[in-house]
Tab-separated table of C-alpha atoms in Angstrom:
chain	number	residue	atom	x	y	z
A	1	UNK	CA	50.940	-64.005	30.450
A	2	UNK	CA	48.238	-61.646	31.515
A	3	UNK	CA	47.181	-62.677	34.704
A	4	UNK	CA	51.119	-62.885	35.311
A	5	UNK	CA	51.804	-59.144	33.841
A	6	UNK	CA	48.574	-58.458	36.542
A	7	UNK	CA	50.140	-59.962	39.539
A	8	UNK	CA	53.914	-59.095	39.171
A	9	UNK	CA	54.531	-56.439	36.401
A	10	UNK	CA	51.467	-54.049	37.123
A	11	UNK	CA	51.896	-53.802	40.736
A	12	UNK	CA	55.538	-53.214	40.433
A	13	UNK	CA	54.939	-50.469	37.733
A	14	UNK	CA	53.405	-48.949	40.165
A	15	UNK	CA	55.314	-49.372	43.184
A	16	UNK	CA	58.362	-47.889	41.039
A	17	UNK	CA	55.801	-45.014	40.346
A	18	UNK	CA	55.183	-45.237	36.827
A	19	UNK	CA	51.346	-44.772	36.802
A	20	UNK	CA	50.734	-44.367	32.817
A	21	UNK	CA	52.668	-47.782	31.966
A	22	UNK	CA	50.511	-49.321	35.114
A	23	UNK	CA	47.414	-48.369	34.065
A	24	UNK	CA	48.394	-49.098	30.011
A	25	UNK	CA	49.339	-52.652	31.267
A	26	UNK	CA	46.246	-53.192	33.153
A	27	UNK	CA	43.727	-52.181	30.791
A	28	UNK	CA	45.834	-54.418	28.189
A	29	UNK	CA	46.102	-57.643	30.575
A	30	UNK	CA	42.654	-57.305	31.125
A	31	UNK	CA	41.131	-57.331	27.385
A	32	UNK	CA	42.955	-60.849	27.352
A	33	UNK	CA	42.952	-62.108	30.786
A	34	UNK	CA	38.769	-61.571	30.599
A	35	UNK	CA	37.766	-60.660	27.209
A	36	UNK	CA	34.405	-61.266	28.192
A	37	UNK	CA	34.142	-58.434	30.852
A	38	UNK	CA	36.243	-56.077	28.789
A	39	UNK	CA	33.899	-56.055	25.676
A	40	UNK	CA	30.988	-56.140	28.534
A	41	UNK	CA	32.315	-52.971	30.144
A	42	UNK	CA	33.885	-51.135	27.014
A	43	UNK	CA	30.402	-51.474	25.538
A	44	UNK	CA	28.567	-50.048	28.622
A	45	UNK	CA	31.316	-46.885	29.077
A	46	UNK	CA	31.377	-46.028	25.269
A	47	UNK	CA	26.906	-45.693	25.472
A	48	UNK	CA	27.755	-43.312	28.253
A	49	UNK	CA	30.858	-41.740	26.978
A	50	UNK	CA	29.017	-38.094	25.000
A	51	UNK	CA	27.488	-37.134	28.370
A	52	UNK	CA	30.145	-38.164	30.410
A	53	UNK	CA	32.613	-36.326	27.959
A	54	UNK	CA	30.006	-33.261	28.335
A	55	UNK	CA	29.718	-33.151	32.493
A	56	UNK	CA	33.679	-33.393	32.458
A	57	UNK	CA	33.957	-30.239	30.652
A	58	UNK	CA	31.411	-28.424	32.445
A	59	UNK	CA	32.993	-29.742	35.928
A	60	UNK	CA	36.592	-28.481	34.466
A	61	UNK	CA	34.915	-24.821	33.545
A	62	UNK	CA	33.259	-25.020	37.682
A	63	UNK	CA	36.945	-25.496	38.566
A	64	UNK	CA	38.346	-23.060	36.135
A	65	UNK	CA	35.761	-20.495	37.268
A	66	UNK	CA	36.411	-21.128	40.832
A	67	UNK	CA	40.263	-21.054	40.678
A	68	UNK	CA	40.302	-17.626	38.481
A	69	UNK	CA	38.565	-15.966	40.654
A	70	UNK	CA	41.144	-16.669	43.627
A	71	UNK	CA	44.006	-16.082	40.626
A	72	UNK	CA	45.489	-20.014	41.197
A	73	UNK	CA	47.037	-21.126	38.049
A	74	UNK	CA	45.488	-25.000	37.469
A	75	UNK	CA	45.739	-27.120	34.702
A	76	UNK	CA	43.009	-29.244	34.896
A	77	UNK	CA	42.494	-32.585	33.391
A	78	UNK	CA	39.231	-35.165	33.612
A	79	UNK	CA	38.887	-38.464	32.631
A	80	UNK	CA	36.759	-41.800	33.218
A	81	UNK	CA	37.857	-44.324	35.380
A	82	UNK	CA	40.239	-46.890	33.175
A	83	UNK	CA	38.247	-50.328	32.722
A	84	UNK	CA	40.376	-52.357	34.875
A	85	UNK	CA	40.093	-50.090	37.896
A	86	UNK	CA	36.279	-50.035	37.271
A	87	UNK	CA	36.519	-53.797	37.231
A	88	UNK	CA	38.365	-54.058	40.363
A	89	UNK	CA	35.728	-52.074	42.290
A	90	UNK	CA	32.874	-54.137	40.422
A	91	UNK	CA	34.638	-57.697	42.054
A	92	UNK	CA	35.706	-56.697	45.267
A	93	UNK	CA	32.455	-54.878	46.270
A	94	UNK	CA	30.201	-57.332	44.613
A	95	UNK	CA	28.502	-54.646	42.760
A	96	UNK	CA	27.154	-53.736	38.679
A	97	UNK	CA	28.479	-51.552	36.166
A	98	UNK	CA	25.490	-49.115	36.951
A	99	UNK	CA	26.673	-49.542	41.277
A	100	UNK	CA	30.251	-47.506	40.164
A	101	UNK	CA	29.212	-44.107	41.262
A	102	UNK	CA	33.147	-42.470	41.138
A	103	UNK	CA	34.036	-43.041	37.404
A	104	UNK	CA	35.019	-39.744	36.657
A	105	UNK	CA	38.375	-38.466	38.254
A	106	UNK	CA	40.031	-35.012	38.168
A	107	UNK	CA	43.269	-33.802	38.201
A	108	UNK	CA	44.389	-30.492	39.343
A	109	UNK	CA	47.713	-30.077	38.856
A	110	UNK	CA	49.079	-26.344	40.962
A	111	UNK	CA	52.623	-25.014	41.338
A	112	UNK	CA	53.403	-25.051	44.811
A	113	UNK	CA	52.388	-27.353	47.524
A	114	UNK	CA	50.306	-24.266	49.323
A	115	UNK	CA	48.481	-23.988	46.290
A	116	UNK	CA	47.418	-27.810	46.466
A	117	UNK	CA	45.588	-26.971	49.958
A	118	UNK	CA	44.313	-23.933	49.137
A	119	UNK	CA	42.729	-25.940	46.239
A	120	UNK	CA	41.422	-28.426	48.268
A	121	UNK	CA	39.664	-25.394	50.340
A	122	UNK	CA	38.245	-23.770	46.941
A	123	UNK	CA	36.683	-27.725	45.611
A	124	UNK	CA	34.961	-28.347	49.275
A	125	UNK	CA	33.577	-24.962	49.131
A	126	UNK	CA	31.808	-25.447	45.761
A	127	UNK	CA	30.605	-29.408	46.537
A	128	UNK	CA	30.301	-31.458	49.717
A	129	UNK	CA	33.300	-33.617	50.348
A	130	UNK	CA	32.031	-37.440	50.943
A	131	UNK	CA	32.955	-38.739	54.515
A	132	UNK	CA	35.623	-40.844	54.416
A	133	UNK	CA	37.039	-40.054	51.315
A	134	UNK	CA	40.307	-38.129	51.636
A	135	UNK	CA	43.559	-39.048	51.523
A	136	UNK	CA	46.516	-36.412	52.263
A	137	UNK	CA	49.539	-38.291	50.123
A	138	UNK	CA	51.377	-34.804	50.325
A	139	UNK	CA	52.051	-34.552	54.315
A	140	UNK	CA	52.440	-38.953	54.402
A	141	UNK	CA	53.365	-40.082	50.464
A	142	UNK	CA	53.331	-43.869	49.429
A	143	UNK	CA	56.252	-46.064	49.883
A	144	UNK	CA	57.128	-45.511	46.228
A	145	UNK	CA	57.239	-41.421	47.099
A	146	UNK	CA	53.691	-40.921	45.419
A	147	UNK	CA	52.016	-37.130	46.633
A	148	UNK	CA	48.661	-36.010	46.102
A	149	UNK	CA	45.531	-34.747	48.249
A	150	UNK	CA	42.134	-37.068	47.227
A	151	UNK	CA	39.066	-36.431	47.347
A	152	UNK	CA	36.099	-37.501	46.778
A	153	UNK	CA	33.227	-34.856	46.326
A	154	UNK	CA	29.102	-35.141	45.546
A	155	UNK	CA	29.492	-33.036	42.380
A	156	UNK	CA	26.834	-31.599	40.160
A	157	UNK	CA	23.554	-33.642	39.715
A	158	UNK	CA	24.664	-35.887	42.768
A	159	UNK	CA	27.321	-37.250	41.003
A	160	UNK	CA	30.486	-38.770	42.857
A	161	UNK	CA	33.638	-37.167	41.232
A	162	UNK	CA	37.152	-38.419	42.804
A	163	UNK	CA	39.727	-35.555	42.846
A	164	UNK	CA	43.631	-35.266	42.987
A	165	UNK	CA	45.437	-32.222	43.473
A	166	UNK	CA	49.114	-32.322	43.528
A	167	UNK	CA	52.217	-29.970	41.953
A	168	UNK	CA	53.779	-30.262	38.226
A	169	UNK	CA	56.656	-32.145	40.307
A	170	UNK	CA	54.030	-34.477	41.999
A	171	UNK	CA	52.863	-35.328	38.687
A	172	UNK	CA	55.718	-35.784	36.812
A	173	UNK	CA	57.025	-37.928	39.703
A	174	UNK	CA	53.680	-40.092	39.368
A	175	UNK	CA	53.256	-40.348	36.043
A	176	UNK	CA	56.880	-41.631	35.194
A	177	UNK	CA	58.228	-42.641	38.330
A	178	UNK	CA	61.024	-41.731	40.810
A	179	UNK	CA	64.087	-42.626	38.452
């Protein structure tokens, strides 16, 4: 049942658009489709989780800083990677738990889709976008009408920190789908 739910429900989930039952699904499918490398990875994020909770924060109050100062409203959210994702990268590049370097991601959620690239200006000014890593979702969205700008950015201490900036619409539209 969960490596069906993984092929067929998750990836429709999110082709409909409804990221927070997609990622609740994989992280669920996973702790029984390989309980082994769940309990393996849950034990290796948790050891990490006070000063990854701690360098989120201080990230959010860079951002915070950044964006007062240019008067853009933000609300700003940070979280680690979920442990199916981090999985995913683990198999498909052939790589450790310690190899994950983008396990933190932001979200900057703005009110108008002018703020969103003004953002973007304001995060590449205060840390060096990595080449390659952007993805304008806004200008061409996903089949399933997903928007966002990504990035990914070499925060403080080296650290790779993926970032999405969309609108309150964007997000509601994301997080519970089109319908």
């Amino acid at each position: 049942i969960a490596q069906e739910s993984l092929e067929i429900y998750c990836p429709a989930a999110g082709r409909m658009g409804i990221n927070s039952l997609r990622i609740e699904l994989e992280d669920l499918c996973f702790r029984y489709y390989r309980p082994d490398m769940y309990y393996q990875l849950m034990q290796k994020v948790k050891k990490t989780e006070a000063e990854r909770s701690k360098y989120i924060e201080d990230v959010k109050q860079m951002i915070r800083r950044s964006l007062e100062k240019a008067t853009i409203k933000c609300e700003i959210q940070g979280r680690s990677k979920h442990l199916w994702s981090i999985y995913r990268k683990m198999q498909s590049r052939s790589i450790d738990y310690e190899q994950v370097y983008d396990i933190l991601a932001f979200r900057l959620v703005v009110g108008s889709v002018g703020e969103c690239y003004e953002v973007l200006g304001y995060i590449h000014s205060l840390w060096k976008p990595v080449p390659g890593r952007f993805k304008d979702f806004i200008a061409m969205p996903k089949a399933n009408n997903y928007q966002s700008l990504h990035t990914t950015v070499m925060g403080p201490g080296g650290e790779r920190i993926e970032i999405q900036i969309r609108t309150n619409e964007m997000h509601q539209i994301a997080e519970r789908g089109i319908a």
